[in-house]
Every structure is written in structure tokens, then in C-alpha cells.
Amino acid sequence: MLGLGGPRLRGAAGLPQGDPGILGGFRDGTALRAKSGQELARALLVLGLCGLPGFVRSAPTLLWVSRRVLGRRLWGGLLRASFYGQFVAGATPAEVGVTARRLQALGLRPMLALPFEEDVGGPRSDGPRPSRREHWYEGNGTAARGCVELSTQGGPRPMMQLKVTALMSAHLCKTVSGRLAEPGGASELSLDRVMAVMAGEDPQFPWLSPEQNRHLGAALSRLDGVAQLASQRGVRVLVDAEQTYINPALGLVTLALMARWNRDRAWVWNTYQAYLQDCRARLQQDAGVAERGGFCFGVKLVRGAYLQQERGLARARGCPDPAHPTWEATNASYDACLDLALERAAQDGQRFELIVATHNEASVRHAVRRMAELGIPEADGGVCFGQLLGMCDHVSLALGQAGYAVYKSVPYGPVEGVLPYLVRRAQENRSVLAGVRAERALLTRELCRRLLRRA
């Protein structure tokens, strides 16, 4: 295998020597030499399309219309050669295994993700009648337990991602979130009460219909079963955040899972979106709940992938924008949350764990520097890094070579089932266009280097 980023030299502070240190592979592009020519060309095509505003805005329509025009087979083949092939590991355990082994050979760790979700009012929404879709949630629960088992083959400290709305009605999540905002709602929906429902108690909330109560009990049981299996199998479950109008319910459910299963280690983690103005306050509040409750706490820190949707909804409702007003303010928020989490992880890396989930090179450098200052070990100190499969590979590979624990989010599933995920990847690439441009420049340079060498 070709070297990724040059020799590994360590300074007295534990950081690789040189400026920008670790991270020679960030800008010199040598990390990309491990990619095949086909992979380089595909990445250039996909990232180039993601940089076109019109394409990104029209992506949902283009995907669905092209399926009708081209037919399922040709449409699926084109997606596999482009977006699906770039961002998704495959449809079967065998295909996922090939991707996972290749990542491990590069010094990276797979973090499996079932990219199934539901949005209020979306094409998969059940509305107020969750029983119409109960079989879908049950099937996703079975798939999530399968993901736990598959994740055990992912190497040390395996991880997986989970979306609550794959197992629980998004409409019900919105209803619960609304109740939490009402007087007395937080008392009625206490952590202890939610934990009791997870353990089998009948919900019987008067503000829910009998059908909704039954679904809530079944959904919490499904989620609890996944968390229990994960704790038994040694797999960390990273629960994704979603839209602000359902996040209060997701946060409550995730904290209840933590309180039930995070007694010895942080098997269940919550996700915090730094583009939201209240992110640091919620992170600090939830960490305090965990500390007082005597359970371990896991944090996935992201900038967030729902920015355009959140702002559009705020405008439509005449509500204040929940996100920071500028990119610079979001960066400051991310670093403030990162500092808070790193300081807690430095105190006890077994009781408080963190994944720095970002494609932003400045944030990665900041995390590396603070880890050295706080004495947090690279690989086993409770702090790791994460990027999406098919994105930011030059950063992932450079970090992995330098000895840090780096995970690549590896979604898998049939083409039709991952369409919302593929659309969001295109939109997220657009929102971090500056980083994508830098990555495209490195990909172009590496591809040209190979072509000129062969000429």
C-alpha cells in the first residue's frame, strides 16, 4: 500500500511535527494515492455536481423523475456508478463487508448506518395514524438489530448510527415535542416515565389517542431492544439528530436509553447540531443530567445537515431562525461545544466519549491541538473523528495514518431506500462548498499526476 501523508514524526507534545502538523496529507494530497483511478473520476463527477446550486435544489425531483423515465434497472445502474457508489456501501452484507475491509486496510473504521428516516408531511409520513405504517417501523427495527450484529465485525470499538424516525412515527415525535414545550409537559414526560414505558409500562397519555399510545409503547420498546442488544454486543449506537420540531422528543428518548444502558460505558450517544443557537446550552444541560443520574454520556458533534429546511420553515411560520446567522457564528459554536466536550472527556474518557464529526479542517486541527493540550490519547482516550463515506477522504486518511481513531459513516441499503440520504449528501456538499472545492482540487491534481506519469 502506498504511504498516506508521509512519515509519521512525533513531537514532544504528542502531535506530529511540522506545520500544519498532522496533517500534511490534508493539503499535499498524498493520502489520495490509495484511491483507484475510477474512484478519483467518480468523486470528481459527484462532487462537481454537488457544487451546482441548480442541481442540488432540483435533486429530489430529478431523482424521482429519472426513475420513471429511465426505468428501474437503468436508473439504478446510473446511481450505482455515481451518487450511490460514492456515498453508500452497498445493498447486501457482502457488499458492506467489502467496503468495511477496504476502510480497515486504510486505517479507518466503518460506522454502519441504516439511512431510513421519516419526515412530517413527507412521502413516507404516516400522519396521525401510525398503525398504517407499523409494519415499516417493525421491519426497520429488525434491520437495526441486524446492523448491530453486522457492526461487531467492524474492528475495535464498533459504532453504528440510528435514526429514531425509522422506528417511531415522525408525526408522533412532533406531537411529543410540542407537549414538552407546554406547561407541565416536561414533568409528565419525565425521564423516569419514558424509561418505565421502555420497560413495558402502558403509556396511557391522555393527550394521545389509543392508537398513538400503542404506537409509542411499541416504538420505545423497539428502540430499547436495539440499545440492549448493542450494549450486549459492545456496539456504540449514535442516535442522529433531525429537525428542530422533533428534536426535543428525540433528545428525551435518547437520554432515557442512556439512563437505562449507559451504566458502565457509553453505548448510546446523542447528536448535537452546532448550527443551532441553543446547542451548547443543551449539550451542557444533558451532560449534567447524565452526571447527576450516574450514567455515561456519548456525544456526536456535528454542524448539521438540515439548515435550508430549518430556515425555510422558520420563514414560512414567521418564527425566529433557530440557526446561527452566519457561517462564522456556526464555526464559533462548533468550537465552543468541542472545547466543552473535550474538557469533559479529558476528565474521564470512559464516562464521557466524543466523536468529532466534521469535514471542516480548521475544526479538526482545533480538536487535535486541544487533545494534545489536555493529554487525551489519539486512539483510546474517549475521543475519535468521523466523516461521511465518499467525502473528506484526504482528511480521514491523514488522521488515520497519524494514529487517531477515525470512522467513516457507511450507509447501506437498496437504492430506493436511501434516496433521502443521497439528496441530503448533495445538499450538505453544497453547504460546505469551500471544503468541497479544496477536495476537488486535490482529486484533480492526483488524477492529472497519474495521467501525466503514464503519458
Short mmCIF file of N, CA, C and O in Angstrom, two decimals, residues 198-253:
data_model
loop_
_atom_site.label_atom_id
_atom_site.label_comp_id
_atom_site.label_asym_id
_atom_site.label_seq_id
_atom_site.Cartn_x
_atom_site.Cartn_y
_atom_site.Cartn_z
N MET A 198 -40.41 2.21 28.28
CA MET A 198 -39.45 1.34 27.60
C MET A 198 -39.39 -0.04 28.24
O MET A 198 -39.20 -1.05 27.57
N ALA A 199 -39.60 -0.08 29.55
CA ALA A 199 -39.55 -1.35 30.28
C ALA A 199 -40.86 -2.13 30.20
O ALA A 199 -40.95 -3.24 30.73
N GLY A 200 -41.88 -1.54 29.54
CA GLY A 200 -43.12 -2.28 29.34
C GLY A 200 -44.37 -1.67 29.92
O GLY A 200 -45.47 -2.20 29.73
N GLU A 201 -44.25 -0.55 30.62
CA GLU A 201 -45.44 0.10 31.18
C GLU A 201 -46.31 0.69 30.07
O GLU A 201 -45.80 1.23 29.09
N ASP A 202 -47.61 0.61 30.23
CA ASP A 202 -48.55 1.16 29.25
C ASP A 202 -48.47 2.69 29.30
O ASP A 202 -48.61 3.28 30.37
N PRO A 203 -48.26 3.39 28.17
CA PRO A 203 -48.11 4.85 28.21
C PRO A 203 -49.34 5.56 28.80
O PRO A 203 -49.22 6.32 29.76
N GLN A 204 -50.49 5.37 28.19
CA GLN A 204 -51.74 5.97 28.67
C GLN A 204 -51.66 7.48 28.86
O GLN A 204 -52.10 8.03 29.87
N PHE A 205 -51.07 8.18 27.91
CA PHE A 205 -51.05 9.64 27.96
C PHE A 205 -52.38 10.15 27.42
O PHE A 205 -52.79 9.81 26.29
N PRO A 206 -53.09 10.98 28.18
CA PRO A 206 -54.44 11.41 27.77
C PRO A 206 -54.46 12.28 26.53
O PRO A 206 -55.49 12.39 25.86
N TRP A 207 -53.37 12.93 26.20
CA TRP A 207 -53.32 13.81 25.03
C TRP A 207 -52.94 13.05 23.75
O TRP A 207 -52.80 13.65 22.68
N LEU A 208 -52.80 11.72 23.88
CA LEU A 208 -52.60 10.87 22.70
C LEU A 208 -53.82 9.98 22.51
O LEU A 208 -54.48 9.60 23.49
N SER A 209 -54.11 9.63 21.28
CA SER A 209 -55.19 8.69 21.01
C SER A 209 -54.75 7.28 21.44
O SER A 209 -53.54 7.03 21.62
N PRO A 210 -55.70 6.36 21.63
CA PRO A 210 -55.30 4.98 21.97
C PRO A 210 -54.32 4.40 20.95
O PRO A 210 -53.37 3.70 21.32
N GLU A 211 -54.55 4.69 19.67
CA GLU A 211 -53.64 4.18 18.64
C GLU A 211 -52.24 4.77 18.79
O GLU A 211 -51.24 4.06 18.68
N GLN A 212 -52.16 6.05 19.09
CA GLN A 212 -50.86 6.69 19.27
C GLN A 212 -50.16 6.17 20.52
O GLN A 212 -48.93 5.99 20.52
N ASN A 213 -50.90 5.93 21.58
CA ASN A 213 -50.30 5.36 22.78
C ASN A 213 -49.72 3.98 22.51
O ASN A 213 -48.62 3.65 22.97
N ARG A 214 -50.47 3.17 21.76
CA ARG A 214 -49.96 1.84 21.43
C ARG A 214 -48.69 1.94 20.61
O ARG A 214 -47.72 1.21 20.84
N HIS A 215 -48.69 2.86 19.64
CA HIS A 215 -47.50 3.01 18.80
C HIS A 215 -46.31 3.53 19.63
O HIS A 215 -45.19 3.06 19.44
N LEU A 216 -46.57 4.46 20.52
CA LEU A 216 -45.48 4.97 21.36
C LEU A 216 -44.86 3.85 22.18
O LEU A 216 -43.63 3.73 22.25
N GLY A 217 -45.70 3.01 22.79
CA GLY A 217 -45.17 1.89 23.56
C GLY A 217 -44.36 0.94 22.70
O GLY A 217 -43.28 0.50 23.08
N ALA A 218 -44.88 0.64 21.50
CA ALA A 218 -44.17 -0.29 20.61
C ALA A 218 -42.86 0.33 20.13
O ALA A 218 -41.83 -0.36 20.05
N ALA A 219 -42.88 1.63 19.80
CA ALA A 219 -41.67 2.29 19.29
C ALA A 219 -40.58 2.35 20.36
O ALA A 219 -39.41 2.07 20.08
N LEU A 220 -40.96 2.71 21.58
CA LEU A 220 -39.96 2.78 22.65
C LEU A 220 -39.41 1.40 22.97
O LEU A 220 -38.22 1.25 23.29
N SER A 221 -40.24 0.39 22.86
CA SER A 221 -39.77 -0.99 23.06
C SER A 221 -38.78 -1.38 21.96
O SER A 221 -37.75 -2.03 22.23
N ARG A 222 -39.06 -0.99 20.72
CA ARG A 222 -38.14 -1.28 19.61
C ARG A 222 -36.79 -0.63 19.85
O ARG A 222 -35.73 -1.25 19.71
N LEU A 223 -36.81 0.65 20.18
CA LEU A 223 -35.57 1.38 20.42
C LEU A 223 -34.79 0.79 21.59
O LEU A 223 -33.57 0.64 21.54
N ASP A 224 -35.51 0.44 22.63
CA ASP A 224 -34.87 -0.15 23.80
C ASP A 224 -34.23 -1.49 23.46
O ASP A 224 -33.14 -1.81 23.94
N GLY A 225 -34.89 -2.27 22.61
CA GLY A 225 -34.34 -3.56 22.22
C GLY A 225 -33.05 -3.41 21.45
O GLY A 225 -32.10 -4.20 21.63
N VAL A 226 -32.98 -2.41 20.57
CA VAL A 226 -31.74 -2.16 19.83
C VAL A 226 -30.62 -1.76 20.79
O VAL A 226 -29.48 -2.24 20.69
N ALA A 227 -30.93 -0.86 21.73
CA ALA A 227 -29.91 -0.41 22.68
C ALA A 227 -29.43 -1.55 23.58
O ALA A 227 -28.24 -1.67 23.87
N GLN A 228 -30.34 -2.39 24.01
CA GLN A 228 -29.96 -3.53 24.84
C GLN A 228 -29.03 -4.46 24.09
O GLN A 228 -27.98 -4.88 24.61
N LEU A 229 -29.39 -4.81 22.86
CA LEU A 229 -28.55 -5.70 22.06
C LEU A 229 -27.18 -5.07 21.83
O LEU A 229 -26.15 -5.75 21.92
N ALA A 230 -27.16 -3.77 21.55
CA ALA A 230 -25.88 -3.09 21.31
C ALA A 230 -24.99 -3.14 22.54
O ALA A 230 -23.78 -3.38 22.43
N SER A 231 -25.56 -2.93 23.71
CA SER A 231 -24.75 -2.97 24.93
C SER A 231 -24.21 -4.38 25.17
O SER A 231 -23.09 -4.55 25.65
N GLN A 232 -24.99 -5.38 24.82
CA GLN A 232 -24.54 -6.76 24.98
C GLN A 232 -23.45 -7.13 23.98
O GLN A 232 -22.54 -7.91 24.30
N ARG A 233 -23.52 -6.56 22.79
CA ARG A 233 -22.58 -6.90 21.73
C ARG A 233 -21.41 -5.94 21.64
O ARG A 233 -20.54 -6.08 20.79
N GLY A 234 -21.37 -4.93 22.53
CA GLY A 234 -20.25 -4.00 22.55
C GLY A 234 -20.23 -3.02 21.39
O GLY A 234 -19.16 -2.62 20.93
N VAL A 235 -21.40 -2.61 20.92
CA VAL A 235 -21.52 -1.68 19.80
C VAL A 235 -22.10 -0.35 20.30
O VAL A 235 -23.12 -0.34 21.00
N ARG A 236 -21.47 0.74 19.96
CA ARG A 236 -21.97 2.06 20.32
C ARG A 236 -23.00 2.50 19.29
O ARG A 236 -22.73 2.47 18.10
N VAL A 237 -24.16 2.95 19.77
CA VAL A 237 -25.25 3.39 18.89
C VAL A 237 -25.31 4.91 18.95
O VAL A 237 -25.61 5.49 19.99
N LEU A 238 -25.03 5.55 17.83
CA LEU A 238 -25.06 7.01 17.73
C LEU A 238 -26.41 7.41 17.16
O LEU A 238 -26.69 7.18 15.97
N VAL A 239 -27.26 8.00 17.99
CA VAL A 239 -28.60 8.40 17.58
C VAL A 239 -28.52 9.75 16.89
O VAL A 239 -28.03 10.72 17.45
N ASP A 240 -29.00 9.81 15.67
CA ASP A 240 -28.93 11.04 14.88
C ASP A 240 -29.94 12.07 15.36
O ASP A 240 -31.07 11.73 15.73
N ALA A 241 -29.53 13.34 15.31
CA ALA A 241 -30.49 14.43 15.45
C ALA A 241 -31.17 14.64 14.11
O ALA A 241 -30.64 14.28 13.06
N GLU A 242 -32.35 15.25 14.16
CA GLU A 242 -33.08 15.51 12.91
C GLU A 242 -33.57 16.95 12.93
O GLU A 242 -32.80 17.85 13.29
N GLN A 243 -34.81 17.23 12.58
CA GLN A 243 -35.29 18.60 12.51
C GLN A 243 -35.65 19.13 13.90
O GLN A 243 -36.01 18.38 14.80
N THR A 244 -35.60 20.46 14.05
CA THR A 244 -35.82 21.06 15.37
C THR A 244 -37.21 20.76 15.92
O THR A 244 -37.38 20.68 17.14
N TYR A 245 -38.21 20.61 15.04
CA TYR A 245 -39.56 20.40 15.56
C TYR A 245 -39.79 19.00 16.09
O TYR A 245 -40.83 18.72 16.68
N ILE A 246 -38.84 18.09 15.90
CA ILE A 246 -38.95 16.77 16.53
C ILE A 246 -37.77 16.45 17.45
O ILE A 246 -37.81 15.47 18.19
N ASN A 247 -36.74 17.29 17.43
CA ASN A 247 -35.56 17.00 18.24
C ASN A 247 -35.81 16.91 19.75
O ASN A 247 -35.16 16.12 20.43
N PRO A 248 -36.72 17.72 20.34
CA PRO A 248 -36.97 17.54 21.78
C PRO A 248 -37.40 16.12 22.13
O PRO A 248 -36.94 15.55 23.13
N ALA A 249 -38.25 15.52 21.32
CA ALA A 249 -38.66 14.14 21.57
C ALA A 249 -37.49 13.18 21.38
O ALA A 249 -37.29 12.27 22.19
N LEU A 250 -36.70 13.39 20.33
CA LEU A 250 -35.55 12.53 20.10
C LEU A 250 -34.55 12.61 21.24
O LEU A 250 -33.99 11.60 21.67
N GLY A 251 -34.31 13.84 21.73
CA GLY A 251 -33.38 14.00 22.84
C GLY A 251 -33.85 13.31 24.10
O GLY A 251 -33.06 12.68 24.81
N LEU A 252 -35.15 13.42 24.39
CA LEU A 252 -35.71 12.76 25.57
C LEU A 252 -35.58 11.24 25.47
O LEU A 252 -35.14 10.57 26.42
N VAL A 253 -35.94 10.70 24.32
CA VAL A 253 -35.85 9.25 24.12
C VAL A 253 -34.40 8.78 24.25
O VAL A 253 -34.11 7.76 24.89
#
